[in-house]
mmCIF file with all atom_site columns, C-alpha atoms in Angstrom:
data_model
loop_
_atom_site.group_PDB
_atom_site.id
_atom_site.type_symbol
_atom_site.label_atom_id
_atom_site.label_alt_id
_atom_site.label_comp_id
_atom_site.label_asym_id
_atom_site.label_entity_id
_atom_site.label_seq_id
_atom_site.pdbx_PDB_ins_code
_atom_site.Cartn_x
_atom_site.Cartn_y
_atom_site.Cartn_z
_atom_site.occupancy
_atom_site.B_iso_or_equiv
_atom_site.pdbx_formal_charge
_atom_site.auth_seq_id
_atom_site.auth_comp_id
_atom_site.auth_asym_id
_atom_site.auth_atom_id
_atom_site.pdbx_PDB_model_num
ATOM 1   C CA . MET A 1 1   ? -26.041 16.730  -1.386  1.00 37.00 ? 1   MET A CA 1
ATOM 2   C CA . LEU A 1 2   ? -22.350 15.928  -1.875  1.00 36.00 ? 2   LEU A CA 1
ATOM 3   C CA . SER A 1 3   ? -20.059 16.803  0.958   1.00 37.00 ? 3   SER A CA 1
ATOM 4   C CA . PHE A 1 4   ? -16.995 18.945  0.381   1.00 31.00 ? 4   PHE A CA 1
ATOM 5   C CA . ARG A 1 5   ? -14.772 16.055  1.536   1.00 33.00 ? 5   ARG A CA 1
ATOM 6   C CA . LYS A 1 6   ? -16.166 13.679  -1.102  1.00 35.00 ? 6   LYS A CA 1
ATOM 7   C CA . LEU A 1 7   ? -15.441 16.234  -3.806  1.00 30.00 ? 7   LEU A CA 1
ATOM 8   C CA . LEU A 1 8   ? -11.762 16.293  -2.792  1.00 31.00 ? 8   LEU A CA 1
ATOM 9   C CA . ILE A 1 9   ? -11.196 12.533  -2.868  1.00 31.00 ? 9   ILE A CA 1
ATOM 10  C CA . PRO A 1 10  ? -9.090  11.713  -5.935  1.00 30.00 ? 10  PRO A CA 1
ATOM 11  C CA . SER A 1 11  ? -10.172 8.743   -8.002  1.00 27.00 ? 11  SER A CA 1
ATOM 12  C CA . LEU A 1 12  ? -8.503  8.622   -11.389 1.00 22.00 ? 12  LEU A CA 1
ATOM 13  C CA . PHE A 1 13  ? -6.359  11.729  -11.251 1.00 26.00 ? 13  PHE A CA 1
ATOM 14  C CA . VAL A 1 14  ? -3.026  12.474  -9.636  1.00 25.00 ? 14  VAL A CA 1
ATOM 15  C CA . CYS A 1 15  ? -3.542  15.144  -7.045  1.00 28.00 ? 15  CYS A CA 1
ATOM 16  C CA . VAL A 1 16  ? -0.960  17.117  -5.121  1.00 28.00 ? 16  VAL A CA 1
ATOM 17  C CA . LEU A 1 17  ? -1.931  18.409  -1.700  1.00 27.00 ? 17  LEU A CA 1
ATOM 18  C CA . ASN A 1 18  ? 0.232   21.038  -0.090  1.00 30.00 ? 18  ASN A CA 1
ATOM 19  C CA . THR A 1 19  ? -0.772  22.071  3.395   1.00 29.00 ? 19  THR A CA 1
ATOM 20  C CA . SER A 1 20  ? 1.152   23.484  6.293   1.00 29.00 ? 20  SER A CA 1
ATOM 21  C CA . HIS A 1 21  ? 1.258   19.996  7.853   1.00 34.00 ? 21  HIS A CA 1
ATOM 22  C CA . CYS A 1 22  ? 2.304   17.709  5.029   1.00 38.00 ? 22  CYS A CA 1
ATOM 23  C CA . SER A 1 23  ? 2.806   17.217  1.332   1.00 44.00 ? 23  SER A CA 1
ATOM 24  C CA . ILE A 1 24  ? 1.090   14.199  -0.125  1.00 47.00 ? 24  ILE A CA 1
ATOM 25  C CA . VAL A 1 25  ? 0.871   13.003  -3.700  1.00 52.00 ? 25  VAL A CA 1
ATOM 26  C CA . ALA A 1 26  ? -2.224  10.825  -4.152  1.00 55.00 ? 26  ALA A CA 1
ATOM 27  C CA . GLN A 1 27  ? -2.548  8.325   -6.983  1.00 65.00 ? 27  GLN A CA 1
ATOM 28  C CA . ALA A 1 28  ? -4.883  5.535   -7.973  1.00 68.00 ? 28  ALA A CA 1
ATOM 29  C CA . ALA A 1 29  ? -4.541  2.045   -6.453  1.00 80.00 ? 29  ALA A CA 1
ATOM 30  C CA . TRP A 1 30  ? -1.002  0.711   -5.912  1.00 87.00 ? 30  TRP A CA 1
ATOM 31  C CA . GLN A 1 31  ? 0.505   -1.582  -8.525  1.00 88.00 ? 31  GLN A CA 1
ATOM 32  C CA . PRO A 1 32  ? 3.799   -3.460  -8.134  1.00 90.00 ? 32  PRO A CA 1
ATOM 33  C CA . SER A 1 33  ? 6.745   -2.627  -10.342 1.00 89.00 ? 33  SER A CA 1
ATOM 34  C CA . SER A 1 34  ? 7.004   -4.621  -13.566 1.00 90.00 ? 34  SER A CA 1
ATOM 35  C CA . GLY A 1 35  ? 8.193   -8.199  -13.374 1.00 90.00 ? 35  GLY A CA 1
ATOM 36  C CA . HIS A 1 36  ? 6.204   -9.126  -10.269 1.00 91.00 ? 36  HIS A CA 1
ATOM 37  C CA . MET A 1 37  ? 3.103   -11.301 -10.406 1.00 88.00 ? 37  MET A CA 1
ATOM 38  C CA . GLN A 1 38  ? 0.080   -9.840  -8.567  1.00 93.00 ? 38  GLN A CA 1
ATOM 39  C CA . ILE A 1 39  ? -2.751  -12.236 -7.670  1.00 94.00 ? 39  ILE A CA 1
ATOM 40  C CA . PRO A 1 40  ? -6.159  -11.169 -6.307  1.00 93.00 ? 40  PRO A CA 1
ATOM 41  C CA . LEU A 1 41  ? -6.985  -12.886 -3.006  1.00 91.00 ? 41  LEU A CA 1
ATOM 42  C CA . TRP A 1 42  ? -10.609 -13.247 -4.036  1.00 88.00 ? 42  TRP A CA 1
ATOM 43  C CA . PRO A 1 43  ? -11.643 -14.108 -7.607  1.00 84.00 ? 43  PRO A CA 1
ATOM 44  C CA . GLY A 1 44  ? -15.008 -12.368 -7.184  1.00 86.00 ? 44  GLY A CA 1
ATOM 45  C CA . ALA A 1 45  ? -16.772 -10.478 -4.435  1.00 84.00 ? 45  ALA A CA 1
ATOM 46  C CA . ILE A 1 46  ? -14.866 -10.294 -1.159  1.00 83.00 ? 46  ILE A CA 1
ATOM 47  C CA . PRO A 1 47  ? -16.759 -12.111 1.584   1.00 83.00 ? 47  PRO A CA 1
ATOM 48  C CA . ASP A 1 48  ? -17.635 -9.905  4.581   1.00 81.00 ? 48  ASP A CA 1
ATOM 49  C CA . ALA A 1 49  ? -15.847 -6.948  2.985   1.00 79.00 ? 49  ALA A CA 1
ATOM 50  C CA . ARG A 1 50  ? -15.683 -3.835  5.131   1.00 77.00 ? 50  ARG A CA 1
ATOM 51  C CA . PRO A 1 51  ? -16.766 -0.602  3.500   1.00 80.00 ? 51  PRO A CA 1
ATOM 52  C CA . THR A 1 52  ? -13.948 1.852   2.823   1.00 81.00 ? 52  THR A CA 1
ATOM 53  C CA . ALA A 1 53  ? -13.980 5.612   3.332   1.00 81.00 ? 53  ALA A CA 1
ATOM 54  C CA . GLY A 1 54  ? -13.117 6.225   -0.314  1.00 83.00 ? 54  GLY A CA 1
ATOM 55  C CA . PRO A 1 55  ? -11.426 4.709   -3.342  1.00 87.00 ? 55  PRO A CA 1
ATOM 56  C CA . GLU A 1 56  ? -8.236  2.706   -2.864  1.00 88.00 ? 56  GLU A CA 1
ATOM 57  C CA . ARG A 1 57  ? -5.269  4.993   -3.416  1.00 91.00 ? 57  ARG A CA 1
ATOM 58  C CA . THR A 1 58  ? -1.544  5.361   -2.914  1.00 92.00 ? 58  THR A CA 1
ATOM 59  C CA . GLU A 1 59  ? -0.185  8.441   -1.174  1.00 92.00 ? 59  GLU A CA 1
ATOM 60  C CA . ALA A 1 60  ? 3.462   9.489   -1.334  1.00 92.00 ? 60  ALA A CA 1
ATOM 61  C CA . VAL A 1 61  ? 4.522   11.403  1.768   1.00 88.00 ? 61  VAL A CA 1
ATOM 62  C CA . THR A 1 62  ? 6.965   14.015  0.477   1.00 92.00 ? 62  THR A CA 1
ATOM 63  C CA . ASP A 1 63  ? 7.352   16.518  3.303   1.00 92.00 ? 63  ASP A CA 1
ATOM 64  C CA . PRO A 1 64  ? 10.778  15.992  4.950   1.00 93.00 ? 64  PRO A CA 1
ATOM 65  C CA . LYS A 1 65  ? 9.326   16.463  8.450   1.00 92.00 ? 65  LYS A CA 1
ATOM 66  C CA . ASP A 1 66  ? 7.102   13.388  7.840   1.00 85.00 ? 66  ASP A CA 1
ATOM 67  C CA . PHE A 1 67  ? 9.870   11.186  6.411   1.00 89.00 ? 67  PHE A CA 1
ATOM 68  C CA . VAL A 1 68  ? 10.710  7.875   8.057   1.00 86.00 ? 68  VAL A CA 1
ATOM 69  C CA . ALA A 1 69  ? 14.444  7.197   8.464   1.00 86.00 ? 69  ALA A CA 1
ATOM 70  C CA . GLY A 1 70  ? 15.054  10.362  6.438   1.00 90.00 ? 70  GLY A CA 1
ATOM 71  C CA . LYS A 1 71  ? 13.168  9.069   3.398   1.00 89.00 ? 71  LYS A CA 1
ATOM 72  C CA . PRO A 1 72  ? 9.794   9.719   1.743   1.00 92.00 ? 72  PRO A CA 1
ATOM 73  C CA . TRP A 1 73  ? 7.418   6.767   1.827   1.00 91.00 ? 73  TRP A CA 1
ATOM 74  C CA . LEU A 1 74  ? 4.274   5.343   0.225   1.00 93.00 ? 74  LEU A CA 1
ATOM 75  C CA . ALA A 1 75  ? 1.025   4.550   1.997   1.00 92.00 ? 75  ALA A CA 1
ATOM 76  C CA . ILE A 1 76  ? -1.901  2.573   0.614   1.00 93.00 ? 76  ILE A CA 1
ATOM 77  C CA . LYS A 1 77  ? -5.229  3.750   1.961   1.00 90.00 ? 77  LYS A CA 1
ATOM 78  C CA . ASP A 1 78  ? -8.710  2.224   1.764   1.00 88.00 ? 78  ASP A CA 1
ATOM 79  C CA . VAL A 1 79  ? -7.634  -1.143  0.334   1.00 88.00 ? 79  VAL A CA 1
ATOM 80  C CA . SER A 1 80  ? -10.622 -2.566  -1.505  1.00 84.00 ? 80  SER A CA 1
ATOM 81  C CA . HIS A 1 81  ? -8.915  -5.287  -3.581  1.00 87.00 ? 81  HIS A CA 1
ATOM 82  C CA . PRO A 1 82  ? -6.569  -7.430  -1.427  1.00 91.00 ? 82  PRO A CA 1
ATOM 83  C CA . THR A 1 83  ? -3.745  -9.039  -3.399  1.00 94.00 ? 83  THR A CA 1
ATOM 84  C CA . LEU A 1 84  ? -0.652  -11.205 -3.126  1.00 96.00 ? 84  LEU A CA 1
ATOM 85  C CA . THR A 1 85  ? 2.394   -10.053 -5.088  1.00 97.00 ? 85  THR A CA 1
ATOM 86  C CA . VAL A 1 86  ? 5.205   -12.542 -5.670  1.00 97.00 ? 86  VAL A CA 1
ATOM 87  C CA . TYR A 1 87  ? 8.773   -11.219 -5.646  1.00 97.00 ? 87  TYR A CA 1
ATOM 88  C CA . SER A 1 88  ? 11.088  -13.967 -6.905  1.00 96.00 ? 88  SER A CA 1
ATOM 89  C CA . PRO A 1 89  ? 14.860  -13.759 -6.458  1.00 95.00 ? 89  PRO A CA 1
ATOM 90  C CA . LYS A 1 90  ? 16.749  -12.984 -9.686  1.00 92.00 ? 90  LYS A CA 1
ATOM 91  C CA . GLY A 1 91  ? 19.887  -14.993 -8.949  1.00 91.00 ? 91  GLY A CA 1
ATOM 92  C CA . ARG A 1 92  ? 20.423  -17.672 -6.353  1.00 95.00 ? 92  ARG A CA 1
ATOM 93  C CA . ASN A 1 93  ? 17.155  -19.247 -5.165  1.00 97.00 ? 93  ASN A CA 1
ATOM 94  C CA . THR A 1 94  ? 17.071  -20.924 -1.752  1.00 97.00 ? 94  THR A CA 1
ATOM 95  C CA . HIS A 1 95  ? 13.523  -22.244 -2.411  1.00 97.00 ? 95  HIS A CA 1
ATOM 96  C CA . VAL A 1 96  ? 12.386  -20.512 0.771   1.00 97.00 ? 96  VAL A CA 1
ATOM 97  C CA . ALA A 1 97  ? 9.428   -18.117 0.814   1.00 97.00 ? 97  ALA A CA 1
ATOM 98  C CA . VAL A 1 98  ? 8.320   -15.510 3.342   1.00 98.00 ? 98  VAL A CA 1
ATOM 99  C CA . VAL A 1 99  ? 4.924   -13.763 3.494   1.00 98.00 ? 99  VAL A CA 1
ATOM 100 C CA . VAL A 1 100 ? 5.279   -10.055 4.314   1.00 97.00 ? 100 VAL A CA 1
ATOM 101 C CA . TYR A 1 101 ? 2.399   -8.122  5.880   1.00 96.00 ? 101 TYR A CA 1
ATOM 102 C CA . PRO A 1 102 ? 3.310   -4.426  5.704   1.00 94.00 ? 102 PRO A CA 1
ATOM 103 C CA . GLY A 1 103 ? 2.296   -2.436  8.764   1.00 88.00 ? 103 GLY A CA 1
ATOM 104 C CA . GLY A 1 104 ? 1.557   1.227   9.025   1.00 78.00 ? 104 GLY A CA 1
ATOM 105 C CA . GLY A 1 105 ? -1.189  1.555   11.583  1.00 72.00 ? 105 GLY A CA 1
ATOM 106 C CA . TYR A 1 106 ? -4.907  1.108   11.450  1.00 71.00 ? 106 TYR A CA 1
ATOM 107 C CA . GLN A 1 107 ? -5.535  3.406   8.496   1.00 78.00 ? 107 GLN A CA 1
ATOM 108 C CA . GLU A 1 108 ? -2.858  2.612   5.910   1.00 87.00 ? 108 GLU A CA 1
ATOM 109 C CA . LEU A 1 109 ? -0.214  0.155   4.762   1.00 93.00 ? 109 LEU A CA 1
ATOM 110 C CA . ALA A 1 110 ? 3.425   1.302   4.579   1.00 92.00 ? 110 ALA A CA 1
ATOM 111 C CA . ILE A 1 111 ? 3.803   -0.531  1.274   1.00 94.00 ? 111 ILE A CA 1
ATOM 112 C CA . ASP A 1 112 ? 7.419   0.406   0.575   1.00 94.00 ? 112 ASP A CA 1
ATOM 113 C CA . LEU A 1 113 ? 9.124   0.746   3.975   1.00 91.00 ? 113 LEU A CA 1
ATOM 114 C CA . GLU A 1 114 ? 7.558   -2.402  5.413   1.00 92.00 ? 114 GLU A CA 1
ATOM 115 C CA . GLY A 1 115 ? 6.722   -4.135  2.141   1.00 95.00 ? 115 GLY A CA 1
ATOM 116 C CA . THR A 1 116 ? 8.627   -3.796  -1.116  1.00 96.00 ? 116 THR A CA 1
ATOM 117 C CA . GLU A 1 117 ? 11.915  -2.853  0.585   1.00 95.00 ? 117 GLU A CA 1
ATOM 118 C CA . VAL A 1 118 ? 11.674  -5.969  2.771   1.00 96.00 ? 118 VAL A CA 1
ATOM 119 C CA . CYS A 1 119 ? 10.972  -8.053  -0.351  1.00 97.00 ? 119 CYS A CA 1
ATOM 120 C CA . ASP A 1 120 ? 14.002  -6.588  -2.127  1.00 96.00 ? 120 ASP A CA 1
ATOM 121 C CA . TRP A 1 121 ? 16.191  -7.448  0.882   1.00 97.00 ? 121 TRP A CA 1
ATOM 122 C CA . LEU A 1 122 ? 14.830  -11.001 1.042   1.00 98.00 ? 122 LEU A CA 1
ATOM 123 C CA . ASN A 1 123 ? 15.314  -11.429 -2.722  1.00 97.00 ? 123 ASN A CA 1
ATOM 124 C CA . SER A 1 124 ? 18.963  -10.357 -2.390  1.00 97.00 ? 124 SER A CA 1
ATOM 125 C CA . ARG A 1 125 ? 19.410  -13.343 -0.093  1.00 97.00 ? 125 ARG A CA 1
ATOM 126 C CA . GLY A 1 126 ? 17.740  -15.807 -2.483  1.00 98.00 ? 126 GLY A CA 1
ATOM 127 C CA . ILE A 1 127 ? 14.392  -15.820 -0.693  1.00 98.00 ? 127 ILE A CA 1
ATOM 128 C CA . THR A 1 128 ? 11.034  -15.499 -2.470  1.00 97.00 ? 128 THR A CA 1
ATOM 129 C CA . CYS A 1 129 ? 8.789   -12.848 -0.962  1.00 97.00 ? 129 CYS A CA 1
ATOM 130 C CA . VAL A 1 130 ? 4.994   -12.845 -1.069  1.00 98.00 ? 130 VAL A CA 1
ATOM 131 C CA . LEU A 1 131 ? 3.716   -9.338  -0.286  1.00 97.00 ? 131 LEU A CA 1
ATOM 132 C CA . LEU A 1 132 ? 0.182   -9.176  1.054   1.00 96.00 ? 132 LEU A CA 1
ATOM 133 C CA . LYS A 1 133 ? -1.857  -6.045  0.378   1.00 94.00 ? 133 LYS A CA 1
ATOM 134 C CA . TYR A 1 134 ? -4.695  -6.488  2.843   1.00 91.00 ? 134 TYR A CA 1
ATOM 135 C CA . GLN A 1 135 ? -7.744  -4.606  4.003   1.00 84.00 ? 135 GLN A CA 1
ATOM 136 C CA . ILE A 1 136 ? -7.522  -3.023  7.431   1.00 76.00 ? 136 ILE A CA 1
ATOM 137 C CA . GLY A 1 137 ? -10.317 -1.783  9.638   1.00 65.00 ? 137 GLY A CA 1
ATOM 138 C CA . ARG A 1 138 ? -11.406 1.808   9.603   1.00 59.00 ? 138 ARG A CA 1
ATOM 139 C CA . ALA A 1 139 ? -10.516 3.903   12.602  1.00 53.00 ? 139 ALA A CA 1
ATOM 140 C CA . HIS A 1 140 ? -13.464 4.691   14.804  1.00 49.00 ? 140 HIS A CA 1
ATOM 141 C CA . VAL A 1 141 ? -13.698 8.398   15.519  1.00 44.00 ? 141 VAL A CA 1
#
């Protein structure tokens, strides 16, 4: 018998959740903006992969009371396909690269606030950024 929770998990559709606590827009797995090369960390099956609670998805936090630094933000949940995304500087290139591991806690990655925005800042200074989308452990409840 399917649980009610499993019926609510979005997979291929965009879903808007409005509750008294937050507004979240859920989408399929995160993809970088055009012009950035995304490389899978594993060409095939991921060794020792941890099971995820559901399909990999991106959630946009849109309720102002949940903003960070006054801005909405994106979270990636249940990462099932770890990747590296290369952000190359458009102008001056210092030939320096930095790997960025976005944080966000034990349940999600703050892909924009601690990921793509950091890469944009590094690129503006001529530094190549390699953004790692990695799998994190599930919280034990």
